[in-house]
Amino acid sequence: MTKKPISRRAALGGLATAGAATLGAPAIATAQGQTTTWKVQTSWPGGIGLQIFKDWAGSIVEKTGGELAFEPFGANDVVGDFQLFDAVKNGVLDAVNPFTIYAQGIIPAAMFLTSYPMGLRNPHEFDTFYYGLGGLEIARELYARQNMYFVGPIHHGPNIIHSKVPIRSVDDFAGRKMRAPGGMVAELFSALGAKTTLLPGSEIFPALEKGTIDVADYVGPAVNYALGFSQVTDYISMGPPGFMSVYQPVDIMDLTVGMDSWNALSDQMKQFVEMEVHTYSDMHHAAIQKADQESWQKFEDDGTEVTRLSQTDVEIMTEVAVPIWYKYANRDKDAARVFKIHLDYMMSGSLGYVTPEMVEGQTLDL
C-alpha cells in the first residue's frame, strides 16, 4: 500500500488536540502573593505525551492559588535527554519529567524503579511496589544522595518495537541494528543477536529515516505515530495476545525535583505536589491509552503490519533475561534490595511470574 507523505513538523504535532483532562485539586492560596515558578523539562519530544504534560503544567498555578507554577519544556528544549539530571543538580532546571530508566547511569537501582524484560507487567503491580512495598521510600533515599527529590512515578504504557523488516520470532533480531534504551533491555536484545545503540527519543526518527538503525524500541502507538514512525518503518513487533510488550511492559516516567527547589516549598505545598503527581499518573496513563486505541487504525491505513511473538519466544526471552536480572541486581546493594522486593512479589501467590526452578543457581548479593 502506498504510504501517505507526511512532514516531520506535522508528525510531531499530529495528536496535539488530545490534551489531558483537567485534574481536580484544592487550591492553596499564597499569603505573600508571590509565585514560585519551576522550569520543568519532560522527555516527551512531541505528540500526545508532550501535550498532556504541557496541559498539566499549565494547570498548576491555578490549583495552587498562584503559589507555584510550572514552566514546561519539551525534550531538548533546554538540555539533552541525557543531561537532565545534571541540569537539575546544577539549577539549570528546577525539575524534570524523564523516563525513569534514564537515571540508571547515576543510580544503578533505577533499573528496577521501572519495568525490565519479563519483570512486573502491569501498572498496578508497580503501584503496589511503590506505595505498598516500600519502593517510594527507597527511591527517595537514593535520589536524595544525588541532591534530588523523587516525587513519584508516572505511568504511560508499554513500549513497542518498530521495524523496517518483519520480526516474527526472536531469531529475527539477529543482525538487526536496533535502538534500545540501554541497560537490561539492550543486553537482552544483544544476547538475541541485535546490534543495539542508545539514542534519545528525539533522534529515533532521523536514524530510521537514514537507515542508521532498522529496528527501534520507543513508547506506545499514539506517540510513535505522531513522531512519524509509520513513514519510516513497515512493521510493529509485539508480544503474544494480551502481552503487548515483553521487554518493557510498563515504561515509567517520574517527577524529579532539585533538592534546593523542593526544600524551598512549604510543607503544605510539598504534600500538594506529591498528591498531584499521583493523580497525574492516573490521568496521564488513561489519556495515552485512549490515544493509543485511536492510533491503531492510522497505522493500518498507512500499511503498517503488526506481528506478534509466540509464547515459545517469551519462554526463550525469559531464560535469557533471568541471569541479566541478577547481573544488574548485583551491581550494588541498593539494586539488590530493590530487586529482592520485585522477586518476592513475582514469586508470590499474587503473581507467580517466577518459579524456584527459573532462578535455580542464581544468587543475590544483599
Coordinates of C-alpha atoms in Angstrom, one line a residue:
M1 CA 0.0 0.0 0.0
T2 CA 1.3 3.5 -0.9
K3 CA 2.1 5.5 2.2
K4 CA 0.8 9.0 2.7
P5 CA 3.5 11.6 2.7
I6 CA 3.9 13.4 6.0
S7 CA 6.2 16.2 7.1
R8 CA 8.2 15.9 10.3
R9 CA 6.5 19.0 11.7
A10 CA 3.1 17.6 11.0
A11 CA 4.1 14.3 12.6
L12 CA 5.3 16.0 15.8
G13 CA 2.0 17.9 16.2
G14 CA -0.2 15.1 15.0
L15 CA -2.0 14.4 18.2
A16 CA -1.8 17.8 19.9
T17 CA -5.6 18.1 20.1
A18 CA -5.9 15.2 22.5
G19 CA -4.9 17.0 25.7
A20 CA -5.2 15.8 29.2
A21 CA -8.3 16.2 31.3
T22 CA -8.1 19.0 34.0
L23 CA -7.1 17.4 37.3
G24 CA -9.2 18.4 40.3
A25 CA -7.3 19.5 43.4
P26 CA -8.0 22.1 46.1
A27 CA -6.3 25.5 45.5
I28 CA -3.7 26.5 48.0
A29 CA -3.5 30.3 48.3
T30 CA -0.2 32.1 48.8
A31 CA -0.1 34.6 51.6
Q32 CA 2.8 36.5 50.1
G33 CA 1.1 37.0 46.8
Q34 CA 4.3 35.7 45.1
T35 CA 4.6 32.9 42.6
T36 CA 7.4 30.3 42.7
T37 CA 8.0 29.2 39.1
W38 CA 9.7 25.9 38.3
K39 CA 11.3 25.2 35.0
V40 CA 10.4 21.6 34.2
Q41 CA 11.6 19.7 31.2
T42 CA 10.0 16.4 30.0
S43 CA 11.4 13.6 27.9
W44 CA 8.4 13.8 25.6
P45 CA 9.6 15.2 22.2
G46 CA 6.1 15.7 20.7
G47 CA 2.6 14.2 20.2
I48 CA 0.1 13.4 22.8
G49 CA 2.7 12.9 25.5
L50 CA 4.1 16.4 25.3
Q51 CA 0.6 17.9 25.0
I52 CA -0.6 16.1 28.1
F53 CA 2.4 17.3 30.0
K54 CA 2.1 20.9 28.9
D55 CA -1.7 20.9 29.8
W56 CA -0.9 19.6 33.3
A57 CA 1.9 22.0 33.8
G58 CA -0.4 24.9 32.8
S59 CA -2.9 23.8 35.4
I60 CA -0.6 24.0 38.4
V61 CA -0.7 27.8 39.0
E62 CA -4.5 27.9 39.3
K63 CA -4.6 24.9 41.5
T64 CA -2.2 26.4 43.9
G65 CA -3.8 29.8 44.0
G66 CA -0.7 31.3 42.4
E67 CA 1.8 29.9 44.9
L68 CA 3.5 27.5 42.4
A69 CA 3.7 27.4 38.6
F70 CA 5.4 25.0 36.2
E71 CA 7.1 26.4 33.1
P72 CA 7.1 23.4 30.8
F73 CA 9.8 22.5 28.2
G74 CA 9.8 19.6 25.7
A75 CA 12.7 17.2 25.1
N76 CA 15.9 19.0 24.2
D77 CA 14.3 22.5 24.7
V78 CA 16.8 23.3 27.4
V79 CA 19.2 20.4 27.6
G80 CA 19.5 16.9 26.0
D81 CA 17.7 13.9 27.5
F82 CA 20.8 12.5 29.0
Q83 CA 21.8 15.8 30.6
L84 CA 18.5 16.2 32.5
F85 CA 19.8 15.2 35.9
D86 CA 22.9 17.4 35.7
A87 CA 20.7 20.3 34.8
V88 CA 18.6 19.7 37.9
K89 CA 21.6 19.3 40.2
N90 CA 23.2 22.5 38.7
G91 CA 20.0 24.5 39.0
V92 CA 19.5 25.0 35.2
L93 CA 16.2 23.2 35.7
D94 CA 14.1 23.0 38.8
A95 CA 12.5 19.7 38.0
V96 CA 12.4 17.0 35.2
N97 CA 9.8 14.6 33.9
P98 CA 12.1 11.9 32.5
F99 CA 11.8 8.2 31.6
T100 CA 12.9 6.8 34.9
I101 CA 15.3 4.3 33.2
Y102 CA 17.5 7.3 32.2
A103 CA 18.6 7.6 35.8
Q104 CA 20.4 4.2 35.7
G105 CA 23.7 5.9 34.9
I106 CA 23.9 7.6 38.3
I107 CA 21.6 5.3 40.3
P108 CA 22.1 1.6 39.3
A109 CA 19.0 0.6 41.3
A110 CA 16.9 2.8 38.9
M111 CA 16.8 -0.2 36.6
F112 CA 14.3 -1.7 39.0
L113 CA 12.3 1.5 39.5
T114 CA 10.7 0.9 36.1
S115 CA 9.9 -2.2 34.2
Y116 CA 12.5 -4.5 32.7
P117 CA 12.4 -7.6 30.5
M118 CA 9.9 -10.2 31.8
G119 CA 9.6 -8.5 35.2
L120 CA 6.5 -6.8 36.7
R121 CA 4.0 -6.5 33.9
N122 CA 1.1 -4.2 34.8
P123 CA 0.8 -0.6 36.2
H124 CA -1.0 -1.7 39.4
E125 CA 1.9 -4.0 40.2
F126 CA 4.3 -1.1 40.1
D127 CA 1.8 0.9 42.2
T128 CA 1.9 -1.9 44.7
F129 CA 5.7 -1.8 44.7
Y130 CA 5.9 1.9 45.1
Y131 CA 3.1 2.6 47.5
G132 CA 2.7 -0.7 49.3
L133 CA 6.1 -2.4 49.4
G134 CA 8.4 0.4 50.2
G135 CA 9.6 1.3 46.7
L136 CA 8.8 5.0 47.0
E137 CA 10.8 5.4 50.2
I138 CA 13.8 3.7 48.7
A139 CA 13.6 5.8 45.6
R140 CA 13.6 9.0 47.6
E141 CA 16.5 7.8 49.6
L142 CA 18.6 7.0 46.5
Y143 CA 17.7 10.3 44.7
A144 CA 18.5 12.3 47.9
R145 CA 22.1 11.1 47.7
Q146 CA 22.2 12.9 44.3
N147 CA 20.7 16.0 45.8
M148 CA 17.3 15.4 44.1
Y149 CA 13.8 14.6 45.3
F150 CA 11.9 11.7 43.6
V151 CA 8.3 12.9 43.9
G152 CA 6.7 9.8 42.4
P153 CA 6.2 7.5 39.4
I154 CA 4.1 8.5 36.4
H155 CA 2.6 5.7 34.2
H156 CA 2.2 6.0 30.4
G157 CA 2.0 2.4 29.0
P158 CA 4.1 -0.3 27.3
N159 CA 6.8 0.3 24.8
I160 CA 6.6 -1.3 21.3
I161 CA 9.1 -2.1 18.5
H162 CA 9.0 -0.6 15.0
S163 CA 11.0 -2.2 12.3
K164 CA 11.8 -2.0 8.6
V165 CA 11.8 -5.8 8.4
P166 CA 9.3 -8.2 10.0
I167 CA 10.1 -9.6 13.4
R168 CA 8.1 -12.8 13.7
S169 CA 10.3 -14.6 16.2
V170 CA 13.3 -13.9 18.5
D171 CA 15.5 -15.3 15.7
D172 CA 14.7 -12.2 13.6
F173 CA 16.5 -9.9 15.9
A174 CA 19.8 -11.4 14.9
G175 CA 21.9 -8.9 13.0
R176 CA 19.4 -6.0 13.2
K177 CA 20.6 -2.5 14.0
M178 CA 18.4 -1.6 16.9
R179 CA 17.7 1.4 19.1
A180 CA 17.2 0.4 22.7
P181 CA 17.1 2.4 26.0
G182 CA 20.3 0.8 27.3
G183 CA 20.7 -1.4 30.4
M184 CA 18.9 -4.7 30.7
V185 CA 16.8 -4.1 27.6
A186 CA 19.9 -3.6 25.4
E187 CA 21.6 -6.6 26.9
L188 CA 18.6 -8.8 26.2
F189 CA 18.4 -7.9 22.6
S190 CA 22.2 -8.0 22.2
A191 CA 22.1 -11.6 23.6
L192 CA 19.5 -12.3 20.9
G193 CA 21.9 -11.1 18.3
A194 CA 20.8 -7.5 17.7
K195 CA 23.4 -4.7 17.4
T196 CA 22.0 -2.2 19.9
T197 CA 22.6 1.5 20.1
L198 CA 21.4 4.1 22.7
L199 CA 19.5 7.1 21.3
P200 CA 17.1 9.6 22.9
G201 CA 13.6 9.6 21.6
S202 CA 14.0 12.8 19.6
E203 CA 16.8 11.1 17.5
I204 CA 14.9 7.9 16.5
F205 CA 13.0 9.2 13.5
P206 CA 16.1 10.6 11.7
A207 CA 18.1 7.4 12.5
L208 CA 15.3 5.3 11.0
E209 CA 14.9 7.6 8.0
K210 CA 18.7 7.5 7.3
G211 CA 19.0 3.8 7.8
T212 CA 21.4 4.2 10.7
I213 CA 19.1 1.7 12.5
D214 CA 16.4 -0.6 11.1
V215 CA 14.7 -1.5 14.4
A216 CA 13.6 0.8 17.2
D217 CA 12.0 0.5 20.6
Y218 CA 10.1 3.5 21.8
V219 CA 6.9 4.2 23.7
G220 CA 3.4 3.5 22.6
P221 CA 1.4 3.7 19.4
A222 CA -0.1 7.1 19.7
V223 CA 3.2 9.0 20.4
N224 CA 5.1 6.9 17.9
Y225 CA 2.6 7.6 15.2
A226 CA 2.7 11.3 16.0
L227 CA 6.5 11.1 15.6
G228 CA 6.1 9.7 12.1
F229 CA 7.4 6.2 12.7
S230 CA 4.9 4.7 10.2
Q231 CA 6.6 6.7 7.5
V232 CA 10.0 5.1 8.0
T233 CA 9.0 1.6 9.1
D234 CA 6.7 -1.1 7.9
Y235 CA 6.2 -3.3 10.9
I236 CA 5.3 -3.3 14.6
S237 CA 6.5 -6.2 16.8
M238 CA 4.6 -7.1 19.9
G239 CA 4.3 -9.9 22.4
P240 CA 1.6 -12.6 22.3
P241 CA -2.0 -11.5 22.6
G242 CA -2.5 -9.8 26.0
F243 CA 1.2 -9.2 26.4
M244 CA 1.8 -6.0 24.4
S245 CA 5.5 -5.7 25.3
V246 CA 7.7 -8.4 26.6
Y247 CA 10.7 -6.2 27.3
Q248 CA 9.2 -3.1 28.8
P249 CA 5.5 -3.6 29.5
V250 CA 5.2 -0.6 31.9
D251 CA 7.5 2.2 30.9
I252 CA 7.5 4.6 33.9
M253 CA 8.3 8.3 33.9
D254 CA 8.5 10.4 37.1
L255 CA 8.8 13.9 38.5
T256 CA 12.2 14.6 40.0
V257 CA 13.0 17.9 41.6
G258 CA 16.3 19.5 42.7
M259 CA 16.6 19.3 46.4
D260 CA 17.0 23.1 46.8
S261 CA 13.8 23.8 44.8
W262 CA 12.0 21.1 46.8
N263 CA 13.1 22.4 50.2
A264 CA 12.0 25.9 49.3
L265 CA 8.4 24.8 49.3
S266 CA 6.1 24.9 52.3
D267 CA 5.2 21.5 53.9
Q268 CA 1.6 22.0 52.6
M269 CA 2.8 22.7 49.1
K270 CA 5.1 19.6 49.2
Q271 CA 2.2 17.5 50.1
F272 CA 0.1 19.0 47.3
V273 CA 2.8 18.3 44.7
E274 CA 3.1 14.7 45.9
M275 CA -0.6 14.1 45.7
E276 CA -0.9 15.9 42.3
V277 CA 1.8 13.7 40.8
H278 CA -0.1 10.6 42.0
T279 CA -3.3 11.9 40.4
Y280 CA -1.5 13.0 37.2
S281 CA -0.1 9.5 36.8
D282 CA -3.6 8.0 36.6
M283 CA -4.8 10.7 34.2
H284 CA -1.7 10.6 32.0
H285 CA -1.9 6.9 31.7
A286 CA -5.6 6.9 30.8
A287 CA -5.3 9.7 28.3
I288 CA -2.4 8.0 26.5
Q289 CA -4.2 4.6 26.4
K290 CA -7.2 6.4 24.8
A291 CA -5.0 7.9 22.2
D292 CA -3.3 4.5 21.6
Q293 CA -6.6 2.9 20.8
E294 CA -7.3 5.6 18.2
S295 CA -3.9 5.2 16.6
W296 CA -4.1 1.6 15.5
Q297 CA -6.4 2.4 12.6
K298 CA -4.0 5.1 11.5
F299 CA -1.1 2.6 11.4
E300 CA -3.3 0.2 9.4
D301 CA -4.2 2.9 7.0
D302 CA -0.5 3.6 6.4
G303 CA 0.1 0.0 5.6
T304 CA 1.9 -1.0 8.9
E305 CA 1.7 -4.7 9.7
V306 CA 1.6 -5.9 13.3
T307 CA 3.5 -9.1 14.1
R308 CA 3.4 -11.0 17.4
L309 CA 6.0 -13.2 19.1
S310 CA 4.9 -16.6 20.4
Q311 CA 4.7 -18.0 23.9
T312 CA 7.8 -20.0 23.0
D313 CA 9.6 -16.8 22.2
V314 CA 8.5 -15.5 25.6
E315 CA 10.0 -18.6 27.3
I316 CA 13.3 -18.2 25.4
M317 CA 13.5 -14.5 26.3
T318 CA 12.8 -15.3 30.0
E319 CA 15.7 -17.8 30.0
V320 CA 17.9 -15.1 28.6
A321 CA 16.5 -12.4 30.9
V322 CA 16.9 -14.1 34.3
P323 CA 20.7 -14.1 34.6
I324 CA 20.6 -10.5 33.3
W325 CA 18.3 -9.6 36.2
Y326 CA 20.8 -10.9 38.7
K327 CA 23.7 -9.3 37.0
Y328 CA 22.1 -5.8 37.3
A329 CA 20.8 -6.5 40.8
N330 CA 24.2 -7.4 42.0
R331 CA 25.8 -4.2 40.8
D332 CA 25.3 -2.7 44.2
K333 CA 23.5 -3.3 47.5
D334 CA 20.6 -0.9 46.7
A335 CA 19.9 -2.5 43.3
A336 CA 19.8 -5.9 45.1
R337 CA 17.4 -4.8 47.8
V338 CA 15.0 -3.2 45.3
F339 CA 15.1 -6.3 43.0
K340 CA 14.5 -8.6 46.0
I341 CA 11.2 -6.8 46.6
H342 CA 10.3 -7.4 43.0
L343 CA 11.4 -11.1 43.1
D344 CA 9.5 -11.9 46.2
Y345 CA 6.4 -10.3 44.7
M346 CA 6.8 -12.1 41.4
M347 CA 7.3 -15.5 43.2
S348 CA 4.3 -14.9 45.5
G349 CA 0.8 -16.4 45.1
S350 CA -0.3 -13.0 43.9
L351 CA 1.6 -13.1 40.6
G352 CA 3.6 -16.4 40.1
Y353 CA 5.6 -15.0 37.2
V354 CA 8.8 -16.6 38.6
T355 CA 9.2 -20.2 39.9
P356 CA 12.1 -21.5 42.0
E357 CA 13.2 -23.6 39.0
M358 CA 13.6 -20.4 36.9
V359 CA 16.1 -18.9 39.3
E360 CA 17.9 -22.0 40.4
G361 CA 21.7 -21.4 40.7
Q362 CA 21.3 -17.6 40.8
T363 CA 22.5 -15.7 43.9
L364 CA 21.6 -12.3 45.1
D365 CA 24.3 -10.2 46.9
L366 CA 22.3 -8.5 49.7

